[in-house]
PDB file of C-alpha atoms in Angstrom:
ATOM      1  CA  GLU A   1       0.061  -0.093  -0.297  1.00  0.00           C
ATOM      2  CA  ILE A   2       0.876   3.377  -0.993  1.00  0.00           C
ATOM      3  CA  VAL A   3       1.637   5.865   2.267  1.00  0.00           C
ATOM      4  CA  LEU A   4       0.849   9.789   2.134  1.00  0.00           C
ATOM      5  CA  THR A   5       2.739  11.761   4.582  1.00  0.00           C
ATOM      6  CA  GLN A   6       1.690  15.627   4.709  1.00  0.00           C
ATOM      7  CA  SER A   7       3.085  18.123   6.436  1.00  0.00           C
ATOM      8  CA  PRO A   8       2.909  20.156   7.833  1.00  0.00           C
ATOM      9  CA  GLY A   9       0.070  19.196  10.660  1.00  0.00           C
ATOM     10  CA  THR A  10      -1.113  22.391  10.701  1.00  0.00           C
ATOM     11  CA  LEU A  11      -0.492  25.709   8.833  1.00  0.00           C
ATOM     12  CA  SER A  12      -1.342  29.398  10.232  1.00  0.00           C
ATOM     13  CA  LEU A  13      -1.377  31.484   7.717  1.00  0.00           C
ATOM     14  CA  SER A  14      -4.015  35.740   7.669  1.00  0.00           C
ATOM     15  CA  ALA A  15      -5.445  36.253   4.598  1.00  0.00           C
ATOM     16  CA  GLY A  16      -3.121  36.701   1.683  1.00  0.00           C
ATOM     17  CA  GLU A  17      -0.638  35.148   2.422  1.00  0.00           C
ATOM     18  CA  ARG A  18       0.111  32.134   0.067  1.00  0.00           C
ATOM     19  CA  ALA A  19       0.024  28.155   1.801  1.00  0.00           C
ATOM     20  CA  THR A  20       1.708  25.783   0.629  1.00  0.00           C
ATOM     21  CA  LEU A  21       1.530  22.256   0.870  1.00  0.00           C
ATOM     22  CA  SER A  22       3.696  18.769   0.892  1.00  0.00           C
ATOM     23  CA  CYS A  23       2.396  15.447  -0.434  1.00  0.00           C
ATOM     24  CA  ARG A  24       4.630  12.678  -0.044  1.00  0.00           C
ATOM     25  CA  ALA A  25       4.261   8.968  -0.776  1.00  0.00           C
ATOM     26  CA  SER A  26       5.981   6.268   0.079  1.00  0.00           C
ATOM     27  CA  GLN A  27       6.933   4.955  -3.866  1.00  0.00           C
ATOM     28  CA  ARG A  28       7.147   6.824  -6.463  1.00  0.00           C
ATOM     29  CA  ILE A  29       4.278   7.016  -8.136  1.00  0.00           C
ATOM     30  CA  SER A  30       2.644   8.728 -11.914  1.00  0.00           C
ATOM     31  CA  SER A  31       3.263  12.492 -11.647  1.00  0.00           C
ATOM     32  CA  ILE A  32      -1.474  11.425 -13.434  1.00  0.00           C
ATOM     33  CA  SER A  33      -1.790  10.002  -9.926  1.00  0.00           C
ATOM     34  CA  LEU A  34      -2.237  12.420  -7.723  1.00  0.00           C
ATOM     35  CA  ALA A  35      -5.748  14.544  -6.278  1.00  0.00           C
ATOM     36  CA  TRP A  36      -6.129  16.925  -3.852  1.00  0.00           C
ATOM     37  CA  TYR A  37      -9.450  18.088  -1.975  1.00  0.00           C
ATOM     38  CA  GLN A  38     -10.185  20.587   0.667  1.00  0.00           C
ATOM     39  CA  GLN A  39     -12.686  20.049   3.477  1.00  0.00           C
ATOM     40  CA  THR A  40     -14.298  22.509   5.787  1.00  0.00           C
ATOM     41  CA  PRO A  41     -15.820  20.913   8.581  1.00  0.00           C
ATOM     42  CA  GLY A  42     -18.933  19.090   8.492  1.00  0.00           C
ATOM     43  CA  GLN A  43     -18.865  19.551   4.787  1.00  0.00           C
ATOM     44  CA  ALA A  44     -17.950  16.373   2.016  1.00  0.00           C
ATOM     45  CA  PRO A  45     -14.848  16.867   0.736  1.00  0.00           C
ATOM     46  CA  ARG A  46     -14.714  18.766  -2.320  1.00  0.00           C
ATOM     47  CA  LEU A  47     -12.382  18.404  -5.149  1.00  0.00           C
ATOM     48  CA  LEU A  48      -9.652  20.670  -6.191  1.00  0.00           C
ATOM     49  CA  ILE A  49      -7.106  19.335  -8.245  1.00  0.00           C
ATOM     50  CA  TYR A  50      -6.110  16.128  -9.821  1.00  0.00           C
ATOM     51  CA  GLY A  51      -3.567  14.777 -12.429  1.00  0.00           C
ATOM     52  CA  ALA A  52      -1.602  16.422  -9.795  1.00  0.00           C
ATOM     53  CA  SER A  53      -1.586  19.629 -11.312  1.00  0.00           C
ATOM     54  CA  ASN A  54      -5.488  19.625 -12.841  1.00  0.00           C
ATOM     55  CA  ARG A  55      -7.782  22.110 -11.329  1.00  0.00           C
ATOM     56  CA  ALA A  56     -11.242  20.788 -11.129  1.00  0.00           C
ATOM     57  CA  THR A  57     -14.315  22.609 -12.326  1.00  0.00           C
ATOM     58  CA  GLY A  58     -14.447  25.524 -10.800  1.00  0.00           C
ATOM     59  CA  VAL A  59     -11.779  25.590  -8.328  1.00  0.00           C
ATOM     60  CA  PRO A  60     -10.203  29.259  -8.943  1.00  0.00           C
ATOM     61  CA  ASP A  61      -7.119  29.841 -10.489  1.00  0.00           C
ATOM     62  CA  ARG A  62      -5.133  30.494  -6.230  1.00  0.00           C
ATOM     63  CA  PHE A  63      -4.983  26.937  -6.344  1.00  0.00           C
ATOM     64  CA  SER A  64      -2.569  25.075  -7.765  1.00  0.00           C
ATOM     65  CA  GLY A  65      -0.881  21.375  -8.075  1.00  0.00           C
ATOM     66  CA  SER A  66       2.685  19.817  -8.872  1.00  0.00           C
ATOM     67  CA  GLY A  67       5.027  17.170  -8.072  1.00  0.00           C
ATOM     68  CA  SER A  68       6.193  14.262  -9.690  1.00  0.00           C
ATOM     69  CA  GLY A  69       8.019  10.993  -8.621  1.00  0.00           C
ATOM     70  CA  THR A  70       7.160  11.213  -4.754  1.00  0.00           C
ATOM     71  CA  ASP A  71       7.024  14.649  -4.330  1.00  0.00           C
ATOM     72  CA  PHE A  72       4.247  16.732  -4.406  1.00  0.00           C
ATOM     73  CA  THR A  73       2.641  19.824  -3.372  1.00  0.00           C
ATOM     74  CA  LEU A  74      -0.647  21.867  -3.293  1.00  0.00           C
ATOM     75  CA  THR A  75       0.143  25.647  -3.187  1.00  0.00           C
ATOM     76  CA  ILE A  76      -2.561  28.141  -1.884  1.00  0.00           C
ATOM     77  CA  ALA A  77      -1.161  31.710  -3.691  1.00  0.00           C
ATOM     78  CA  ARG A  78      -3.014  33.833  -2.024  1.00  0.00           C
ATOM     79  CA  LEU A  79      -5.517  32.706   1.172  1.00  0.00           C
ATOM     80  CA  GLU A  80      -9.075  33.994   1.480  1.00  0.00           C
ATOM     81  CA  PRO A  81     -10.761  33.282   4.621  1.00  0.00           C
ATOM     82  CA  ASP A  82     -12.685  30.064   2.827  1.00  0.00           C
ATOM     83  CA  ASP A  83      -9.648  28.401   2.814  1.00  0.00           C
ATOM     84  CA  PHE A  84      -9.179  27.623   5.465  1.00  0.00           C
ATOM     85  CA  ALA A  85      -9.780  23.761   5.825  1.00  0.00           C
ATOM     86  CA  VAL A  86      -8.103  20.826   5.429  1.00  0.00           C
ATOM     87  CA  TYR A  87      -6.515  19.574   2.891  1.00  0.00           C
ATOM     88  CA  TYR A  88      -5.991  16.112   1.828  1.00  0.00           C
ATOM     89  CA  CYS A  89      -4.099  14.301  -0.860  1.00  0.00           C
ATOM     90  CA  GLN A  90      -4.624  10.913  -2.349  1.00  0.00           C
ATOM     91  CA  GLN A  91      -3.345   9.108  -4.848  1.00  0.00           C
ATOM     92  CA  TYR A  92      -4.656   6.077  -7.810  1.00  0.00           C
ATOM     93  CA  ASP A  93      -1.184   5.055  -9.177  1.00  0.00           C
ATOM     94  CA  ASN A  94      -3.203   1.606  -8.191  1.00  0.00           C
ATOM     95  CA  SER A  95      -6.782   2.055  -8.901  1.00  0.00           C
ATOM     96  CA  ALA A  96      -7.120  -1.404  -6.270  1.00  0.00           C
ATOM     97  CA  SER A  97      -5.751   0.990  -3.977  1.00  0.00           C
ATOM     98  CA  LEU A  98      -6.448   3.983  -3.795  1.00  0.00           C
ATOM     99  CA  THR A  99      -4.878   6.036  -0.541  1.00  0.00           C
ATOM    100  CA  PHE A 100      -5.762   9.540   1.121  1.00  0.00           C
ATOM    101  CA  GLY A 101      -2.994  11.825   3.542  1.00  0.00           C
ATOM    102  CA  GLY A 102      -3.294  12.318   7.289  1.00  0.00           C
ATOM    103  CA  GLY A 103      -4.427  15.975   6.116  1.00  0.00           C
ATOM    104  CA  THR A 104      -3.009  19.225   6.259  1.00  0.00           C
ATOM    105  CA  LYS A 105      -5.293  21.832   8.129  1.00  0.00           C
ATOM    106  CA  VAL A 106      -4.740  25.382   7.406  1.00  0.00           C
ATOM    107  CA  GLN A 107      -5.944  27.365  10.155  1.00  0.00           C
ATOM    108  CA  SER A 108      -6.136  31.408  10.194  1.00  0.00           C
ATOM    109  CA  LYS A 109      -3.630  32.603  12.815  1.00  0.00           C
TER     110      LYS A 109
ATOM    111  CA  GLN B   1     -23.685  18.542 -12.693  1.00  0.00           C
ATOM    112  CA  VAL B   2     -24.276  15.078 -11.173  1.00  0.00           C
ATOM    113  CA  GLN B   3     -25.701  15.260  -7.645  1.00  0.00           C
ATOM    114  CA  LEU B   4     -25.421  12.541  -4.639  1.00  0.00           C
ATOM    115  CA  VAL B   5     -28.085  12.612  -2.193  1.00  0.00           C
ATOM    116  CA  GLN B   6     -27.358   9.954   0.201  1.00  0.00           C
ATOM    117  CA  SER B   7     -29.898   8.440   3.286  1.00  0.00           C
ATOM    118  CA  GLY B   8     -29.730  10.136   6.481  1.00  0.00           C
ATOM    119  CA  ALA B   9     -28.364   8.744   9.559  1.00  0.00           C
ATOM    120  CA  GLU B  10     -28.316   5.583  11.453  1.00  0.00           C
ATOM    121  CA  ALA B  11     -27.335   4.209  15.492  1.00  0.00           C
ATOM    122  CA  LYS B  12     -26.214   0.218  15.062  1.00  0.00           C
ATOM    123  CA  LYS B  13     -25.576  -1.994  17.280  1.00  0.00           C
ATOM    124  CA  PRO B  14     -22.573  -3.760  17.910  1.00  0.00           C
ATOM    125  CA  GLY B  15     -22.692  -7.172  15.131  1.00  0.00           C
ATOM    126  CA  SER B  16     -25.911  -5.805  13.053  1.00  0.00           C
ATOM    127  CA  SER B  17     -25.899  -4.446   9.276  1.00  0.00           C
ATOM    128  CA  MET B  18     -26.361  -1.476   7.868  1.00  0.00           C
ATOM    129  CA  LYS B  19     -27.447  -0.654   4.146  1.00  0.00           C
ATOM    130  CA  VAL B  20     -26.387   3.217   3.059  1.00  0.00           C
ATOM    131  CA  SER B  21     -27.488   4.559  -0.164  1.00  0.00           C
ATOM    132  CA  CYS B  22     -27.056   7.553  -2.609  1.00  0.00           C
ATOM    133  CA  ARG B  23     -29.438   8.662  -4.946  1.00  0.00           C
ATOM    134  CA  ALA B  24     -27.616   9.656  -8.291  1.00  0.00           C
ATOM    135  CA  SER B  25     -29.510  12.686 -10.725  1.00  0.00           C
ATOM    136  CA  GLU B  26     -28.314  10.074 -13.723  1.00  0.00           C
ATOM    137  CA  PHE B  27     -25.820   7.938 -13.978  1.00  0.00           C
ATOM    138  CA  GLY B  28     -24.266   7.951 -17.159  1.00  0.00           C
ATOM    139  CA  SER B  29     -21.180   5.510 -17.583  1.00  0.00           C
ATOM    140  CA  ALA B  30     -20.428   7.001 -14.398  1.00  0.00           C
ATOM    141  CA  THR B  31     -18.434   5.632 -11.448  1.00  0.00           C
ATOM    142  CA  ILE B  32     -19.864   5.040  -7.612  1.00  0.00           C
ATOM    143  CA  THR B  33     -17.463   5.210  -5.300  1.00  0.00           C
ATOM    144  CA  TRP B  34     -17.946   5.029  -1.086  1.00  0.00           C
ATOM    145  CA  LEU B  35     -15.867   6.515   1.921  1.00  0.00           C
ATOM    146  CA  ARG B  36     -15.281   6.659   5.301  1.00  0.00           C
ATOM    147  CA  GLN B  37     -14.492   8.870   8.000  1.00  0.00           C
ATOM    148  CA  ALA B  38     -14.205   8.287  11.286  1.00  0.00           C
ATOM    149  CA  PRO B  39     -14.740  11.026  13.753  1.00  0.00           C
ATOM    150  CA  GLY B  40     -12.204  13.492  13.497  1.00  0.00           C
ATOM    151  CA  GLN B  41      -9.679  11.010  10.993  1.00  0.00           C
ATOM    152  CA  GLY B  42      -8.962  10.700   7.912  1.00  0.00           C
ATOM    153  CA  LEU B  43     -10.363   9.366   4.689  1.00  0.00           C
ATOM    154  CA  GLU B  44     -10.538   5.569   3.353  1.00  0.00           C
ATOM    155  CA  TRP B  45     -11.594   3.981   0.090  1.00  0.00           C
ATOM    156  CA  MET B  46     -13.708   1.075   1.339  1.00  0.00           C
ATOM    157  CA  GLY B  47     -14.791  -0.050  -3.016  1.00  0.00           C
ATOM    158  CA  ARG B  48     -16.799   1.321  -6.216  1.00  0.00           C
ATOM    159  CA  VAL B  49     -19.570  -0.055  -8.376  1.00  0.00           C
ATOM    160  CA  ILE B  50     -19.357   1.162 -12.268  1.00  0.00           C
ATOM    161  CA  PRO B  51     -23.299   0.140 -12.816  1.00  0.00           C
ATOM    162  CA  ILE B  52     -23.339   0.413 -16.688  1.00  0.00           C
ATOM    163  CA  LEU B  53     -21.251  -2.248 -16.438  1.00  0.00           C
ATOM    164  CA  ASN B  54     -22.327  -4.067 -12.994  1.00  0.00           C
ATOM    165  CA  ILE B  55     -18.395  -3.798 -11.765  1.00  0.00           C
ATOM    166  CA  VAL B  56     -17.932  -4.063  -8.989  1.00  0.00           C
ATOM    167  CA  ASN B  57     -14.077  -3.747  -7.072  1.00  0.00           C
ATOM    168  CA  TYR B  58     -13.286  -3.491  -3.324  1.00  0.00           C
ATOM    169  CA  ALA B  59     -10.729  -2.165  -1.272  1.00  0.00           C
ATOM    170  CA  GLN B  60      -8.465  -5.676   0.055  1.00  0.00           C
ATOM    171  CA  LYS B  61      -9.257  -4.005   4.039  1.00  0.00           C
ATOM    172  CA  PHE B  62     -13.538  -4.460   3.003  1.00  0.00           C
ATOM    173  CA  GLN B  63     -14.060  -7.489   1.149  1.00  0.00           C
ATOM    174  CA  GLY B  64     -16.347  -9.554   2.507  1.00  0.00           C
ATOM    175  CA  ARG B  65     -17.661  -7.682   5.172  1.00  0.00           C
ATOM    176  CA  VAL B  66     -19.106  -4.538   2.353  1.00  0.00           C
ATOM    177  CA  LYS B  67     -21.121  -4.778  -0.426  1.00  0.00           C
ATOM    178  CA  ILE B  68     -21.804  -2.242  -3.087  1.00  0.00           C
ATOM    179  CA  THR B  69     -24.519  -2.569  -5.426  1.00  0.00           C
ATOM    180  CA  ALA B  70     -26.004  -0.242  -8.147  1.00  0.00           C
ATOM    181  CA  ASP B  71     -29.535   0.108  -9.408  1.00  0.00           C
ATOM    182  CA  LYS B  72     -29.973   2.051 -13.073  1.00  0.00           C
ATOM    183  CA  ALA B  73     -33.843   2.249 -12.687  1.00  0.00           C
ATOM    184  CA  THR B  74     -33.583   4.615  -9.954  1.00  0.00           C
ATOM    185  CA  ASN B  75     -29.619   6.223 -10.244  1.00  0.00           C
ATOM    186  CA  THR B  76     -29.697   4.250  -6.599  1.00  0.00           C
ATOM    187  CA  ALA B  77     -26.505   2.686  -5.105  1.00  0.00           C
ATOM    188  CA  TYR B  78     -26.044   0.924  -2.019  1.00  0.00           C
ATOM    189  CA  MET B  79     -23.515   0.243   0.503  1.00  0.00           C
ATOM    190  CA  GLU B  80     -23.874  -2.877   2.833  1.00  0.00           C
ATOM    191  CA  MET B  81     -21.338  -3.422   5.892  1.00  0.00           C
ATOM    192  CA  SER B  82     -22.159  -7.006   8.066  1.00  0.00           C
ATOM    193  CA  SER B  83     -20.728  -6.778  11.229  1.00  0.00           C
ATOM    194  CA  LEU B  84     -20.855  -3.723  12.460  1.00  0.00           C
ATOM    195  CA  GLN B  85     -18.128  -2.793  15.020  1.00  0.00           C
ATOM    196  CA  SER B  86     -17.666   0.763  17.484  1.00  0.00           C
ATOM    197  CA  GLU B  87     -14.973   1.326  14.882  1.00  0.00           C
ATOM    198  CA  ASP B  88     -16.687   1.635  11.763  1.00  0.00           C
ATOM    199  CA  THR B  89     -18.701   4.714  13.371  1.00  0.00           C
ATOM    200  CA  ALA B  90     -17.811   7.063  10.599  1.00  0.00           C
ATOM    201  CA  VAL B  91     -19.054   9.299   8.088  1.00  0.00           C
ATOM    202  CA  TYR B  92     -19.592   7.282   4.733  1.00  0.00           C
ATOM    203  CA  TYR B  93     -19.612   9.425   2.350  1.00  0.00           C
ATOM    204  CA  CYS B  94     -20.696   8.121  -1.554  1.00  0.00           C
ATOM    205  CA  ALA B  95     -19.178   9.760  -4.482  1.00  0.00           C
ATOM    206  CA  ARG B  96     -18.469  10.400  -7.830  1.00  0.00           C
ATOM    207  CA  GLY B  97     -15.482   8.930  -9.549  1.00  0.00           C
ATOM    208  CA  ARG B  98     -12.742   5.583 -10.702  1.00  0.00           C
ATOM    209  CA  ASP B  99     -10.213   7.180  -9.557  1.00  0.00           C
ATOM    210  CA  TRP B 100     -10.308  10.961  -8.089  1.00  0.00           C
ATOM    211  CA  PHE B 101     -13.811  11.333  -6.673  1.00  0.00           C
ATOM    212  CA  GLY B 102     -16.204  14.781  -7.686  1.00  0.00           C
ATOM    213  CA  PRO B 103     -19.077  15.646  -6.639  1.00  0.00           C
ATOM    214  CA  TRP B 104     -19.676  13.413  -3.411  1.00  0.00           C
ATOM    215  CA  GLY B 105     -23.147  13.015  -1.168  1.00  0.00           C
ATOM    216  CA  GLN B 106     -23.418  15.007   1.847  1.00  0.00           C
ATOM    217  CA  GLY B 107     -22.424  12.178   3.574  1.00  0.00           C
ATOM    218  CA  THR B 108     -24.618   9.585   5.957  1.00  0.00           C
ATOM    219  CA  LEU B 109     -23.546   9.562   9.777  1.00  0.00           C
ATOM    220  CA  VAL B 110     -23.313   6.125  10.969  1.00  0.00           C
ATOM    221  CA  THR B 111     -22.615   5.289  15.112  1.00  0.00           C
ATOM    222  CA  VAL B 112     -22.888   2.142  16.299  1.00  0.00           C
ATOM    223  CA  SER B 113     -23.011   1.680  19.900  1.00  0.00           C
ATOM    224  CA  SER B 114     -24.631  -1.081  22.317  1.00  0.00           C
TER     225      SER B 114
END
């Protein structure tokens, strides 16, 4: 099973600042096999990025994804109030064993 | 865009079974995936169904204890789980997609307690 480790666990930033979230895989995965989700309290996750760098429909362009191999990054260019949430990465390199990272909480400083 | 509406919260006793439904505005050729999230925890993939092909896949952890089905006539997918334990207390989600998931249902809280 591919283990995804997200860091940091918590990120404390102010609105307008840049957020950089990391997702590291326990083994190399295809660069098209990584997705990112946003989850606010009491809500279902929302797809942000698929294929490591493709924004889902309706996702603002301040969200961007990058990376390859074992290291992937989600960047939020300028945080807005609605962006304070928990973010999860997910791999689908092995479609019989999909796994998620433990999440990064982006909170207001 | 496809919308997914799930059945309501359930309270179950240990050893019992549950069945959660997920009604889609349309199935088309979509895959419906089931996931869960224990309180304060991360996300866990359980399995998927491709209704138009009647193909079902399960995560190894849930093989034999979970059954995923789909009714094409009503555009409704179901997830049944047997032998429930307290560790199965979670919000159960359905979502559209085979490898990445969106949109998601609103979630169904299942509480397992004696």
